[in-house]
Tab-separated table of C-alpha atoms and ligand atoms in Angstrom:
chain	number	residue	atom	x	y	z
A	29	VAL	CA	-34.033	14.679	12.811
A	30	LEU	CA	-32.485	12.695	10.151
A	31	GLY	CA	-29.189	13.223	8.668
A	32	TRP	CA	-27.928	12.170	5.370
A	33	PHE	CA	-26.445	9.609	7.023
A	34	TYR	CA	-29.468	7.701	7.116
A	35	VAL	CA	-31.505	9.701	3.886
A	36	PHE	CA	-29.603	8.713	1.664
A	37	PRO	CA	-28.978	5.072	0.166
A	38	ALA	CA	-25.979	3.163	0.782
A	39	TYR	CA	-25.090	3.116	-2.609
A	40	ARG	CA	-24.656	6.995	-3.305
A	41	LEU	CA	-22.446	9.053	-1.465
A	42	PRO	CA	-23.520	12.559	-0.671
A	43	SER	CA	-21.958	15.636	-2.654
A	44	ASP	CA	-19.125	17.509	-1.118
A	45	LYS	CA	-22.386	20.279	-1.116
A	46	GLU	CA	-24.199	18.056	1.357
A	47	ILE	CA	-21.639	16.879	3.243
A	48	VAL	CA	-20.988	20.850	4.317
A	49	GLU	CA	-24.744	21.238	4.675
A	50	GLU	CA	-25.201	18.403	7.079
A	51	VAL	CA	-21.645	19.354	8.902
A	52	LEU	CA	-22.723	23.199	9.320
A	53	GLY	CA	-26.411	21.897	10.111
A	54	LEU	CA	-25.124	20.057	13.171
A	55	GLY	CA	-22.533	22.828	14.303
A	56	GLU	CA	-20.525	22.719	17.202
A	57	ALA	CA	-22.826	20.446	19.248
A	58	TRP	CA	-21.158	17.308	20.432
A	59	LYS	CA	-21.898	15.267	23.433
A	60	LYS	CA	-19.576	12.652	24.592
A	61	ASN	CA	-21.455	9.003	24.730
A	62	GLN	CA	-19.869	6.371	27.069
A	63	THR	CA	-21.850	3.630	25.898
A	64	GLY	CA	-21.038	3.944	22.331
A	65	ILE	CA	-17.277	4.534	23.495
A	66	ASP	CA	-17.490	1.223	25.119
A	67	LEU	CA	-19.505	-0.472	22.445
A	68	TYR	CA	-16.593	0.135	19.915
A	69	ARG	CA	-13.747	-0.870	22.033
A	70	ASN	CA	-15.362	-4.005	23.149
A	71	LEU	CA	-16.091	-4.810	19.040
A	72	LEU	CA	-12.822	-3.635	18.072
A	73	THR	CA	-10.903	-5.812	20.739
A	74	GLU	CA	-12.991	-8.286	19.625
A	75	CYS	CA	-12.038	-8.559	15.890
A	76	CYS	CA	-8.750	-6.960	16.088
A	77	ASN	CA	-7.004	-6.662	19.667
A	78	PRO	CA	-5.855	-3.025	18.715
A	79	ARG	CA	-3.124	-2.567	21.549
A	80	TRP	CA	-2.051	-6.202	21.233
A	81	MET	CA	-1.935	-7.005	17.615
A	82	PHE	CA	-1.129	-3.226	16.429
A	83	SER	CA	2.389	-4.010	15.653
A	84	VAL	CA	4.634	-7.332	15.242
A	85	THR	CA	6.250	-7.996	18.699
A	86	LYS	CA	8.487	-10.647	19.551
A	87	GLU	CA	5.332	-12.076	21.650
A	88	ASN	CA	2.893	-12.343	18.822
A	89	ALA	CA	5.652	-12.697	15.866
A	90	PRO	CA	7.918	-15.589	17.180
A	91	ILE	CA	10.315	-17.205	14.901
A	92	GLY	CA	9.132	-19.601	12.261
A	93	LYS	CA	5.353	-17.432	12.519
A	94	VAL	CA	4.542	-16.925	9.159
A	95	LEU	CA	3.415	-13.349	8.555
A	96	TRP	CA	1.056	-13.636	5.672
A	97	TYR	CA	1.174	-9.799	3.763
A	98	ASP	CA	-2.090	-8.095	3.717
A	99	GLY	CA	-1.576	-6.506	0.790
A	100	GLU	CA	-0.267	-8.965	-1.565
A	101	TYR	CA	-1.890	-12.113	-2.938
A	102	TYR	CA	-0.057	-15.385	-1.098
A	103	TYR	CA	2.687	-13.789	-0.246
A	104	SER	CA	4.404	-14.139	3.260
A	105	HIS	CA	7.634	-13.947	5.388
A	106	THR	CA	8.745	-16.301	7.894
A	107	VAL	CA	10.103	-14.717	10.818
A	108	ASN	CA	13.563	-15.504	11.098
A	109	ASN	CA	16.478	-14.765	13.543
A	110	GLU	CA	17.048	-11.220	11.924
A	111	THR	CA	13.647	-10.372	11.607
A	112	TYR	CA	12.715	-11.327	15.019
A	113	SER	CA	15.896	-9.582	16.473
A	114	ILE	CA	14.281	-6.270	15.419
A	115	PHE	CA	10.642	-6.840	16.530
A	116	VAL	CA	10.202	-4.935	19.702
A	117	GLN	CA	9.362	-7.234	22.911
A	118	THR	CA	6.047	-6.645	23.643
A	119	THR	CA	3.275	-3.598	22.885
A	120	PRO	CA	4.672	-0.453	24.021
A	121	LEU	CA	0.970	0.789	24.046
A	122	LYS	CA	-0.667	1.938	27.486
A	123	PRO	CA	-4.279	2.556	27.804
A	124	LEU	CA	-4.660	6.259	27.351
A	125	LYS	CA	-7.046	9.046	28.155
A	126	LYS	CA	-7.135	11.881	25.492
A	127	CYS	CA	-5.798	10.597	21.922
A	128	ALA	CA	-5.677	12.770	19.062
A	129	VAL	CA	-5.224	11.549	15.695
A	130	VAL	CA	-4.180	13.658	12.727
A	131	GLY	CA	-5.051	13.061	9.193
A	132	ASN	CA	-3.347	15.296	6.746
A	133	GLY	CA	-6.426	17.094	5.008
A	134	GLY	CA	-6.449	20.763	3.946
A	135	ILE	CA	-8.973	21.541	6.297
A	136	LEU	CA	-6.130	22.206	8.860
A	137	ARG	CA	-4.834	25.109	7.319
A	138	HIS	CA	-5.766	27.894	9.115
A	139	SER	CA	-7.690	26.158	11.572
A	140	LYS	CA	-5.413	27.335	14.789
A	141	CYS	CA	-5.972	23.587	15.912
A	142	GLY	CA	-2.377	23.200	16.998
A	143	ARG	CA	-2.723	23.969	20.399
A	144	ASP	CA	-5.701	21.460	21.138
A	145	ILE	CA	-4.056	19.199	19.212
A	146	ASP	CA	-0.991	19.418	21.431
A	147	GLN	CA	-3.048	19.203	24.685
A	148	ALA	CA	-3.826	15.339	24.042
A	149	ASP	CA	-1.914	12.810	25.898
A	150	PHE	CA	-1.194	10.731	22.957
A	151	VAL	CA	-0.653	12.406	19.148
A	152	MET	CA	-0.791	10.518	16.292
A	153	ARG	CA	0.067	11.451	12.725
A	154	CYS	CA	0.610	10.181	9.329
A	155	ASN	CA	2.959	9.588	6.825
A	156	LEU	CA	5.531	11.849	8.436
A	157	PRO	CA	3.889	15.170	7.581
A	158	PRO	CA	5.700	18.517	8.037
A	159	LEU	CA	5.804	19.993	11.296
A	160	THR	CA	7.811	22.956	10.555
A	161	LYS	CA	7.086	26.529	12.170
A	162	GLU	CA	4.520	27.796	9.172
A	163	TYR	CA	2.137	24.692	10.429
A	164	LEU	CA	2.381	25.101	13.995
A	165	ALA	CA	-0.275	27.140	15.096
A	166	ASP	CA	-2.934	24.746	13.129
A	167	VAL	CA	-1.683	21.266	13.361
A	168	GLY	CA	0.864	21.559	16.520
A	169	ASN	CA	4.068	19.431	17.033
A	170	LYS	CA	3.679	17.325	19.391
A	171	THR	CA	3.798	13.155	18.295
A	172	HIS	CA	3.945	10.230	19.946
A	173	LEU	CA	3.380	7.981	16.760
A	174	VAL	CA	3.864	8.865	13.489
A	175	THR	CA	3.253	6.308	10.502
A	176	ALA	CA	5.952	6.136	7.039
A	177	ASN	CA	4.949	4.729	4.249
A	178	PRO	CA	7.951	2.865	2.452
A	179	SER	CA	7.099	4.520	-0.602
A	180	ILE	CA	8.358	7.966	1.351
A	181	ILE	CA	11.796	6.089	2.026
A	182	GLU	CA	11.848	5.139	-1.907
A	183	LYS	CA	10.992	8.593	-3.164
A	184	ARG	CA	12.067	11.536	-0.524
A	185	PHE	CA	15.102	9.748	0.824
A	186	GLN	CA	16.842	7.653	-2.274
A	187	GLY	CA	15.475	4.542	-0.671
A	188	LEU	CA	18.442	5.117	1.716
A	189	PHE	CA	20.815	3.503	-0.318
A	190	TRP	CA	22.944	6.439	-0.443
A	191	SER	CA	23.201	9.438	2.780
A	192	ARG	CA	21.128	8.358	5.596
A	193	LYS	CA	21.534	11.678	7.115
A	194	ALA	CA	18.388	13.757	5.668
A	195	PHE	CA	15.783	11.423	6.744
A	196	VAL	CA	17.347	11.179	10.489
A	197	ASP	CA	17.381	15.098	10.285
A	198	TYR	CA	13.981	14.921	9.456
A	199	LEU	CA	12.823	12.485	11.991
A	200	LYS	CA	14.124	15.108	14.682
A	201	ALA	CA	10.651	16.723	14.214
A	202	TYR	CA	9.036	13.817	15.885
A	203	GLY	CA	11.006	13.528	19.120
A	204	SER	CA	11.078	9.929	20.782
A	205	SER	CA	7.633	8.883	19.373
A	206	PHE	CA	6.827	5.619	17.803
A	207	ILE	CA	7.375	5.460	13.736
A	208	TYR	CA	4.985	2.981	12.671
A	209	MET	CA	5.836	1.075	8.812
A	210	PRO	CA	3.774	-1.517	7.230
A	211	ALA	CA	6.928	-3.533	6.308
A	212	PHE	CA	4.400	-6.797	5.599
A	213	SER	CA	1.912	-5.632	3.714
A	214	MET	CA	3.556	-5.139	0.212
A	215	ARG	CA	6.239	-6.918	-1.074
A	216	PRO	CA	8.308	-4.001	-2.143
A	217	GLY	CA	7.782	-2.010	1.502
A	218	THR	CA	9.840	-4.736	3.139
A	219	ASP	CA	13.224	-3.663	1.981
A	220	PRO	CA	12.935	0.168	2.792
A	221	SER	CA	11.281	-0.479	6.174
A	222	LEU	CA	14.136	-2.503	7.286
A	223	ARG	CA	16.684	-0.121	5.947
A	224	ALA	CA	14.557	2.711	7.903
A	225	TYR	CA	14.851	0.553	11.039
A	226	TYR	CA	18.570	0.467	10.553
A	227	ALA	CA	18.927	3.860	9.731
A	228	ILE	CA	17.435	5.033	12.969
A	229	THR	CA	18.928	2.442	15.337
A	230	ASP	CA	22.376	3.122	13.883
A	231	SER	CA	22.386	6.754	14.857
A	232	PRO	CA	21.540	8.550	17.940
A	233	SER	CA	17.916	8.765	17.809
A	234	ASN	CA	15.201	8.273	20.352
A	235	LEU	CA	12.600	6.726	17.938
A	236	THR	CA	11.190	3.461	18.460
A	237	MET	CA	10.147	1.331	15.042
A	238	LEU	CA	7.134	-0.623	15.090
A	239	PHE	CA	6.543	-2.660	12.207
A	240	ALA	CA	2.295	-2.865	10.993
A	241	ASN	CA	0.973	-6.407	11.908
A	242	PRO	CA	-0.617	-7.400	8.723
A	243	ASP	CA	-3.049	-9.565	10.642
A	244	PHE	CA	-4.253	-6.527	12.317
A	245	LEU	CA	-4.302	-4.585	9.183
A	246	ARG	CA	-6.417	-7.294	7.498
A	247	ASN	CA	-8.669	-7.843	10.481
A	248	VAL	CA	-9.443	-3.953	10.963
A	249	GLY	CA	-9.966	-3.967	6.906
A	250	LYS	CA	-12.626	-6.620	7.331
A	251	PHE	CA	-14.283	-4.554	10.340
A	252	TRP	CA	-14.806	-1.589	8.234
A	253	LYS	CA	-15.714	-3.120	5.152
A	254	ALA	CA	-18.526	-4.684	7.231
A	255	ARG	CA	-19.648	-1.316	7.800
A	256	GLY	CA	-19.971	-0.221	4.374
A	257	VAL	CA	-15.965	0.929	3.632
A	258	HIS	CA	-15.866	-0.728	0.374
A	259	ALA	CA	-12.043	-0.023	-0.731
A	260	MET	CA	-8.963	-2.420	-1.810
A	261	ARG	CA	-7.020	-0.752	1.370
A	262	LEU	CA	-8.240	1.449	4.038
A	263	SER	CA	-6.440	5.133	4.674
A	264	THR	CA	-3.565	5.485	7.047
A	265	GLY	CA	-5.930	7.571	9.160
A	266	LEU	CA	-8.497	4.943	9.908
A	267	PHE	CA	-5.880	2.215	10.895
A	268	LEU	CA	-4.994	4.958	13.491
A	269	VAL	CA	-8.888	5.700	14.470
A	270	SER	CA	-9.319	2.354	14.892
A	271	LEU	CA	-6.335	1.637	17.402
A	272	ALA	CA	-7.347	4.771	19.526
A	273	LEU	CA	-10.856	3.546	19.546
A	274	GLY	CA	-9.532	0.330	21.019
A	275	MET	CA	-7.118	1.970	23.610
A	276	CYS	CA	-8.017	5.670	24.499
A	277	ASP	CA	-11.064	7.118	26.780
A	278	GLU	CA	-11.490	9.920	24.495
A	279	VAL	CA	-10.681	10.373	20.787
A	280	THR	CA	-10.801	13.551	18.844
A	281	VAL	CA	-9.538	12.995	14.966
A	282	TYR	CA	-8.500	16.502	13.221
A	283	GLY	CA	-7.621	17.000	9.349
A	284	PHE	CA	-10.083	14.065	8.083
A	285	TRP	CA	-12.101	15.917	5.255
A	286	PRO	CA	-11.437	14.816	1.782
A	287	PHE	CA	-13.849	16.734	-0.130
A	288	SER	CA	-12.617	19.471	-2.426
A	289	ILE	CA	-14.697	22.411	-0.665
A	290	GLY	CA	-14.465	23.800	2.728
A	291	LEU	CA	-17.263	24.664	5.275
A	292	ASP	CA	-17.069	27.999	3.741
A	293	GLY	CA	-17.861	26.499	0.417
A	294	GLN	CA	-14.388	27.557	-1.268
A	295	PRO	CA	-12.178	25.232	-3.140
A	296	ILE	CA	-9.492	23.548	-0.487
A	297	SER	CA	-6.510	21.826	-0.883
A	298	HIS	CA	-6.070	17.856	-0.629
A	299	HIS	CA	-3.513	18.257	2.197
A	300	TYR	CA	-2.543	20.573	4.728
A	301	TYR	CA	0.790	21.110	2.950
A	302	ASP	CA	0.458	20.740	-0.608
A	303	ASN	CA	-2.497	19.758	-3.080
A	304	ILE	CA	-1.609	16.501	-4.308
A	305	LEU	CA	-4.294	14.133	-4.995
A	306	PRO	CA	-4.063	10.606	-4.181
A	307	GLY	CA	-4.387	8.171	-6.755
A	308	LYS	CA	-6.984	4.804	-7.014
A	309	TRP	CA	-7.145	4.970	-3.092
A	310	PHE	CA	-8.748	8.321	-2.881
A	311	HIS	CA	-12.131	6.974	-3.845
A	312	ALA	CA	-12.581	5.213	-0.429
A	313	MET	CA	-11.793	8.373	1.931
A	314	PRO	CA	-15.571	9.566	1.477
A	315	GLU	CA	-17.071	6.439	2.616
A	316	GLU	CA	-14.727	6.400	5.945
A	317	PHE	CA	-15.690	10.082	6.496
A	318	VAL	CA	-19.533	9.003	6.544
A	319	GLN	CA	-18.252	6.303	8.973
A	320	LEU	CA	-16.421	8.693	11.226
A	321	TRP	CA	-19.248	10.848	11.003
A	322	HIS	CA	-21.655	8.535	12.176
A	323	LEU	CA	-19.012	7.622	14.959
A	324	HIS	CA	-19.277	11.770	15.924
A	325	LYS	CA	-22.998	11.878	15.734
A	326	SER	CA	-22.983	8.693	18.361
A	327	GLY	CA	-20.688	10.564	20.495
A	328	THR	CA	-18.109	7.718	20.061
A	329	LEU	CA	-15.348	10.017	19.028
A	330	ARG	CA	-15.057	13.721	18.062
A	331	VAL	CA	-14.887	14.771	14.051
A	332	LYS	CA	-13.052	18.307	14.440
A	333	VAL	CA	-13.613	20.112	10.848
A	334	GLY	CA	-13.317	24.150	10.907
A	335	SER	CA	-11.612	26.455	13.296
A	336	CYS	CA	-10.456	25.687	16.925
A	337	ARG	CA	-10.924	29.269	17.915
B	18	CDP	O1	-1.562	7.622	2.851
B	18	CDP	P1	-3.144	8.615	2.758
B	18	CDP	O2	-3.286	8.773	1.499
B	18	CDP	O3	-3.917	7.421	3.350
B	18	CDP	O4	-2.771	9.492	3.427
B	18	CDP	P2	-2.196	11.020	3.686
B	18	CDP	O5	-2.791	11.663	2.059
B	18	CDP	O6	-1.127	11.240	3.980
B	18	CDP	O7	-3.389	11.569	5.001
B	18	CDP	C1	-3.122	10.655	6.073
B	18	CDP	C2	-4.976	10.319	6.417
B	18	CDP	O8	-5.408	12.054	6.547
B	18	CDP	C3	-5.567	9.845	5.328
B	18	CDP	O9	-5.181	8.327	5.310
B	18	CDP	C4	-6.866	10.174	5.542
B	18	CDP	O10	-7.313	9.285	6.605
B	18	CDP	C5	-7.111	11.722	6.146
B	18	CDP	N1	-7.338	12.096	5.128
B	18	CDP	C6	-8.382	13.163	4.852
B	18	CDP	O11	-9.192	12.580	6.107
B	18	CDP	N2	-8.688	14.033	3.850
B	18	CDP	C7	-7.749	14.697	3.349
B	18	CDP	N3	-8.158	15.455	2.696
B	18	CDP	C8	-6.529	14.096	3.270
B	18	CDP	C9	-6.031	12.978	4.426
């Protein structure tokens, strides 16, 4: 049976209702396809070398290396003594078995997926999401890697110019995970990312800061563009899925559902914790979902929507 992925021409995205019908139509059926998994690992390794290039390291960004910002036109940072000294030596990432990539979609609310998520060997989350008690059953609390957008540092923590306590306290929810920041993507993001690094290292924290490698972000952007994702910039979630596909035997994604209605046809909030809609980047997310769904149908990764119980 051909789903809408094949039936609808590329220039028209299915409506939210059509997506719901498609997803419900397939039901819970899912079968792992090792050939698909190997294929995507090879494709991603070839283009983007996720495990080694995901973050800047002393190895891939020695002193003098020019880091061209992936989100700016013609702007770069040349690695100097100061920046070199705060990079990790080499990639801290190892090949993994079961990975969970947790997006922030409202579909997670009342999903009861917390236990499933926490059972993965490696759990990745986006944008310092709340992991408080009220969400525990739905999203779990285990974290191995969490991304942080520099704008969060500016908006929520006063740019870390004043007290850093609120920031350091907030990060306790992520235990001893990696915190991943795009320090060399957009010009205004660099300083807050460096301040976040110092806030963490100057306090008794077990977190390890990883700075996103702009070459990796750019290459992953090209990879998905060639597959029909037409956006200025990919969503945070798709960068993490790309890392996971390059590094993990089994990838399950949760909280990826950028649509206005849930599987029951009722309105759904954008995030599991609020309903603040994103700005101009939003338009890419449905296209990204189409890609993820395609991978789900081919058994390459598993898209979990709906309830886990
Ligand atoms: O920073 P960004 O707006 O990309 O992300 P977010 O709103 O904090 O959510 C994290 C990720 O979850 C996004 O990058 C998307 O990949 C995914 N997401 C989704 O698929 N559907 C939603 N309704 C919300 C987020």
